[in-house]
Short mmCIF file of C-alpha atoms in Angstrom, two decimals:
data_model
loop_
_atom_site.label_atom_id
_atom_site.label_comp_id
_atom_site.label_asym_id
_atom_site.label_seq_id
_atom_site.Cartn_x
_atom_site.Cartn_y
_atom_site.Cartn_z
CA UNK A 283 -35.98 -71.41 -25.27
CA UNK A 284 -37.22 -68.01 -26.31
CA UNK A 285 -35.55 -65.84 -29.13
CA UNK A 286 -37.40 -62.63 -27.27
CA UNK A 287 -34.69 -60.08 -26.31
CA UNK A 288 -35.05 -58.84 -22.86
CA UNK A 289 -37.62 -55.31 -22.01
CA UNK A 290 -35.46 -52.84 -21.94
CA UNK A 291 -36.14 -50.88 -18.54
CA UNK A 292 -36.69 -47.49 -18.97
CA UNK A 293 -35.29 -44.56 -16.94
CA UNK A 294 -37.60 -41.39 -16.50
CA UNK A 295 -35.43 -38.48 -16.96
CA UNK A 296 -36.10 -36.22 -14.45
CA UNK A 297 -34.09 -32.94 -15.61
CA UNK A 298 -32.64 -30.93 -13.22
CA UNK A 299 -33.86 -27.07 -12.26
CA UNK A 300 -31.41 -24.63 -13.77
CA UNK A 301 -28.68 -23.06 -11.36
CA UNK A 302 -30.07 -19.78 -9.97
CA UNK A 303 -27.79 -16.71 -11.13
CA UNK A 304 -27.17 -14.39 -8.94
CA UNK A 305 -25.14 -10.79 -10.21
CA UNK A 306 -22.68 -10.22 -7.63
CA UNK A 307 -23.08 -7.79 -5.32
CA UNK A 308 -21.86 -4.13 -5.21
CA UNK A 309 -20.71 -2.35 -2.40
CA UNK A 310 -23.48 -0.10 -1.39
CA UNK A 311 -25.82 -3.91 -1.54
CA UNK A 312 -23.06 -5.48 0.83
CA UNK A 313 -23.02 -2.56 3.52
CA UNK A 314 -26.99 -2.88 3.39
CA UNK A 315 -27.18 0.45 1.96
CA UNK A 316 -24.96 2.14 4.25
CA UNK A 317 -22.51 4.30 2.61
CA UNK A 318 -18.88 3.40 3.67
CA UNK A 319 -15.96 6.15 4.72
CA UNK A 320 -12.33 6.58 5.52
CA UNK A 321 -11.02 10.23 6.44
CA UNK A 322 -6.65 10.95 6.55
CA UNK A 323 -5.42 13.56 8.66
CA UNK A 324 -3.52 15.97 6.78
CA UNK A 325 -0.52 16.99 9.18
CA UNK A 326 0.56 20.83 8.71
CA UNK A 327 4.08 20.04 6.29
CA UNK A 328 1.76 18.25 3.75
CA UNK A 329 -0.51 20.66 3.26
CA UNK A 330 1.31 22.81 0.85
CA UNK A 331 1.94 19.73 -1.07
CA UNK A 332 -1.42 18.03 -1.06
CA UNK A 333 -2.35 21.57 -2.79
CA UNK A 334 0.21 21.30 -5.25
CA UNK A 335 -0.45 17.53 -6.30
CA UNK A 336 -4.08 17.74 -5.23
CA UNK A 337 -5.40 16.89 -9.33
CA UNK A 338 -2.89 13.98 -9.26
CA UNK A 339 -4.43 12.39 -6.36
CA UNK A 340 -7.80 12.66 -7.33
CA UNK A 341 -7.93 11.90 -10.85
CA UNK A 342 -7.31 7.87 -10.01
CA UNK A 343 -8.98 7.54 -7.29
CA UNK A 344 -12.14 9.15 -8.78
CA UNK A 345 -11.90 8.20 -12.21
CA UNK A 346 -10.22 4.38 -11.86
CA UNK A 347 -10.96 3.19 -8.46
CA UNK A 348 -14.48 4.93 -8.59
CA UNK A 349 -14.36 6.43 -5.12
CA UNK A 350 -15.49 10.14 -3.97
CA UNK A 351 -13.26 12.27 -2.39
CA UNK A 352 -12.65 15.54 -1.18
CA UNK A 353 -10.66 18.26 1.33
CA UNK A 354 -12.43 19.06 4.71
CA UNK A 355 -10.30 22.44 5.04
CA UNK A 356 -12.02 22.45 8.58
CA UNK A 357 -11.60 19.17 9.82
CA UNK A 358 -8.10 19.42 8.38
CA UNK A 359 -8.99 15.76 7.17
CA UNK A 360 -9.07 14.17 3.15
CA UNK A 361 -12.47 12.18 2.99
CA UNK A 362 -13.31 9.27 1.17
CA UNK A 363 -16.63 7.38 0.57
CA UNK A 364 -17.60 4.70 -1.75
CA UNK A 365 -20.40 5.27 -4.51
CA UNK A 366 -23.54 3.20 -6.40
CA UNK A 367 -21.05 2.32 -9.24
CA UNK A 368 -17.46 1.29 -6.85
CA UNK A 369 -17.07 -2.05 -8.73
CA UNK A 370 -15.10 -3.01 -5.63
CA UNK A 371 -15.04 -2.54 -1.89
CA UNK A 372 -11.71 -3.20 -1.18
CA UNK A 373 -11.01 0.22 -3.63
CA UNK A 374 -12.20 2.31 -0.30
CA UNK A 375 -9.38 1.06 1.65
CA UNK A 376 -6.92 0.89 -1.01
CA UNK A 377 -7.24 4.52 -1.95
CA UNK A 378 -7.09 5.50 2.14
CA UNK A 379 -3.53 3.61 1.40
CA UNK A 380 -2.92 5.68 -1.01
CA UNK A 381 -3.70 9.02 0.11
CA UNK A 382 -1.86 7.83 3.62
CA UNK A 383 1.39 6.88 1.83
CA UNK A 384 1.45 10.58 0.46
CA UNK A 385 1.04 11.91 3.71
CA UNK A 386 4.06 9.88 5.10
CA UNK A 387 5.84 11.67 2.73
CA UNK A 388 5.99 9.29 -0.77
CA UNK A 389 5.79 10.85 -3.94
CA UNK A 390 2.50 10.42 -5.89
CA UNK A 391 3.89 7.92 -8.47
CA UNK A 392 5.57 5.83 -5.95
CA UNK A 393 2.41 5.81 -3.36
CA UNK A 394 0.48 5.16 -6.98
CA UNK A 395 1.60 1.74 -7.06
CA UNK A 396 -0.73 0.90 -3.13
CA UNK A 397 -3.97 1.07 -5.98
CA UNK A 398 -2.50 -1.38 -8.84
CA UNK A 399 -0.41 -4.16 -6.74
CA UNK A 400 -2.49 -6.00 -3.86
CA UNK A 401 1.35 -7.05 -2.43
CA UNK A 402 2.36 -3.70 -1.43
CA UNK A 403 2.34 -2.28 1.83
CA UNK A 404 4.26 0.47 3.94
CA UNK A 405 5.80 -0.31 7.55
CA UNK A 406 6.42 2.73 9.90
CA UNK A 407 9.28 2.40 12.77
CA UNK A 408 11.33 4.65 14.75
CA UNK A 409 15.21 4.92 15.23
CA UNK A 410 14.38 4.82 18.96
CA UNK A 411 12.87 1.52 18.64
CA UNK A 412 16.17 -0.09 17.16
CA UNK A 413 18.67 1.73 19.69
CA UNK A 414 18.49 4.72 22.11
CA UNK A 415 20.19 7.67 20.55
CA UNK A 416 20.03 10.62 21.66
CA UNK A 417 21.66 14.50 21.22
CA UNK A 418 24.93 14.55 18.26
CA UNK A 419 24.74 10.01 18.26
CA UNK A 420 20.71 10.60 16.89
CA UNK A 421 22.26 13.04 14.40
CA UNK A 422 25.13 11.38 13.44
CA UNK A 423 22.61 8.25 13.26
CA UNK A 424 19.91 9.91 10.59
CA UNK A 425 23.15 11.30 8.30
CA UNK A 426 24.43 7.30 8.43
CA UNK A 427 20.57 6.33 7.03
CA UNK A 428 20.92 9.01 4.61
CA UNK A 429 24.71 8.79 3.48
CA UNK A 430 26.40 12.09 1.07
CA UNK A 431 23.34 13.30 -0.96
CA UNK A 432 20.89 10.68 -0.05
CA UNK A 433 23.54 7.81 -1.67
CA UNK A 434 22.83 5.10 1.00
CA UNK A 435 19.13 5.63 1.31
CA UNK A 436 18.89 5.42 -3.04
CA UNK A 437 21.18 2.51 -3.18
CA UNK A 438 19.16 0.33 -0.62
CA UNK A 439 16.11 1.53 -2.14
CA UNK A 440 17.84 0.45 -5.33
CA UNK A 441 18.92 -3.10 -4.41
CA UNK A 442 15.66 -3.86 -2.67
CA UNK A 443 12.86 -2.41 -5.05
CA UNK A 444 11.44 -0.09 -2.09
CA UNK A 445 10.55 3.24 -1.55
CA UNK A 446 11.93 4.91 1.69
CA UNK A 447 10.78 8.28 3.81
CA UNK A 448 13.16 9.22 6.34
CA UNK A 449 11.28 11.95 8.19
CA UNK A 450 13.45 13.22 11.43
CA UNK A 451 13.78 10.04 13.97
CA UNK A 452 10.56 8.22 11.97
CA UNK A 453 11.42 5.89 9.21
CA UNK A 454 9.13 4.84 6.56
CA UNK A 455 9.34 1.66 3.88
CA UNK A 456 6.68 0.67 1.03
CA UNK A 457 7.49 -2.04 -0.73
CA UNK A 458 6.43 -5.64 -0.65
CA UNK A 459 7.00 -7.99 2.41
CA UNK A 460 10.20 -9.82 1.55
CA UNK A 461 11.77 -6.66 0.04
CA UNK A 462 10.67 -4.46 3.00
CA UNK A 463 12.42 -7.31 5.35
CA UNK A 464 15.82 -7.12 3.51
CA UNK A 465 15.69 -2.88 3.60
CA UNK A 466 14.72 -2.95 7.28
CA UNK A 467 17.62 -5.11 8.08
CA UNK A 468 20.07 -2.41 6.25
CA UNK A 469 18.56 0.41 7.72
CA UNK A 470 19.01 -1.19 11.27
CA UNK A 471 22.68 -2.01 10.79
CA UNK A 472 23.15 1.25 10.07
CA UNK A 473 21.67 2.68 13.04
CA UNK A 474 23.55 0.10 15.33
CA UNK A 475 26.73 1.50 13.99
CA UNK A 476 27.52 -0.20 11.07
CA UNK A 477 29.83 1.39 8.46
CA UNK A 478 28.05 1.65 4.86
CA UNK A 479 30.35 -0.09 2.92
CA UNK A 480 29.81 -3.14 5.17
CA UNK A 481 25.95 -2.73 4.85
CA UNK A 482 26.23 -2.39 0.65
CA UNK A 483 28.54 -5.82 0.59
CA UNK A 484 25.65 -7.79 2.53
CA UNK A 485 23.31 -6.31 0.16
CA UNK A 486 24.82 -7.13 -3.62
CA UNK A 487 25.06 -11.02 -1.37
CA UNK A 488 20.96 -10.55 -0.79
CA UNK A 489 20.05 -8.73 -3.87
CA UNK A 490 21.79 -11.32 -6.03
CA UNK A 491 20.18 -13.85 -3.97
CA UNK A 492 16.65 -12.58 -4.58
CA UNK A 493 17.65 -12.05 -8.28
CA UNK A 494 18.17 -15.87 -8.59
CA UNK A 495 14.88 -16.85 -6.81
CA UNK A 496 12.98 -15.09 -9.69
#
């Protein structure tokens, strides 16, 4: 019987080539040069304000998001368009958000929040599409969304966490999608009649329910 120990076989290592690395892409790369736009029409009751908050606007979305922009006093438009350094090209459309909130009628800090939360968003409906009012019953309708000095509107707003525009018959809500839901529903029963105090007991029941879920 041999005492030799077995030939150990041995394995070639054949090392692997190292993983390419690739630096991601920016936006101007993606659109194969092309330089991407978004223009918002500047109805006639926002112009005076656009003027008047027009450095509040464009100090974020040039300086943070990284995204040109300027007035077309002709066109009657605000114009955006991305540039060599947007580090993202989802900024573009966030800032048309932005800029489109404000024209809807939402104060700059409020409409601020469309550039740092990806969750937000702003639904548009009209009081016609919930129930045909018309004449003194569309009035009467509007001062029910409203309540004595804006009350109702604030104190949904309030219990929700949403921002809301009530512009003549057109309603507008930012605020994220659950939140949005539970304001919508309020501002509904309120059109269809119901008194406020009825509305502001359902909505201590939802608010405290949402309260416990986070």
């Amino acid at each position: 019987m041999s005492s030799e120990a077995p030939a150990t076989m041995e394995i070639e290592s054949n090392p692997l080539p190292p993983k390419p690395k690739f630096e991601p892409l920016k936006p101007h790369e993606m659109s194969d040069g092309r330089v991407q736009f978004r223009k918002v029409s500047v109805p006639p009751h926002r112009y005076s304000p656009l003027k008047k908050y027009w450095m509040d606007i464009y100090t974020p979305v040039y300086e943070q998001m990284k995204i040109d922009i300027r007035m077309n006093l002709k066109a009657r438009k605000v114009e955006l368009k991305t540039r060599p350094d947007t580090p993202d090209v989802s900024n573009l459309q966030k800032c048309a958000d932005f800029v489109q909130a404000f024209m809807l009628g939402f104060d700059v800090p409020d409409a601020i929040a469309l550039l740092r939360l990806d969750e937000l968003y702003v639904e548009s409906f009209e009081i016609k599409d919930v129930k045909t009012l018309r004449g003194e019953h569309l009035s009467r309708a509007i001062g029910r969304l409203s309540g004595k000095g804006g009350k109702t509107k604030f104190a949904i707003e309030n219990a929700t966490k949403t921002r809301i525009v009530i512009a003549d018959s057109k309603i507008h809500i930012l605020g994220s999608f659950a939140n949005m839901k539970i304001a919508r529903d309020s501002l509904c029963s309120l059109i269809l009649g119901s008194p406020a105090g009825k509305v502001y007991s359902k909505l201590r029941q939802v608010s405290a329910r949402l309260a416990e879920r986070f």
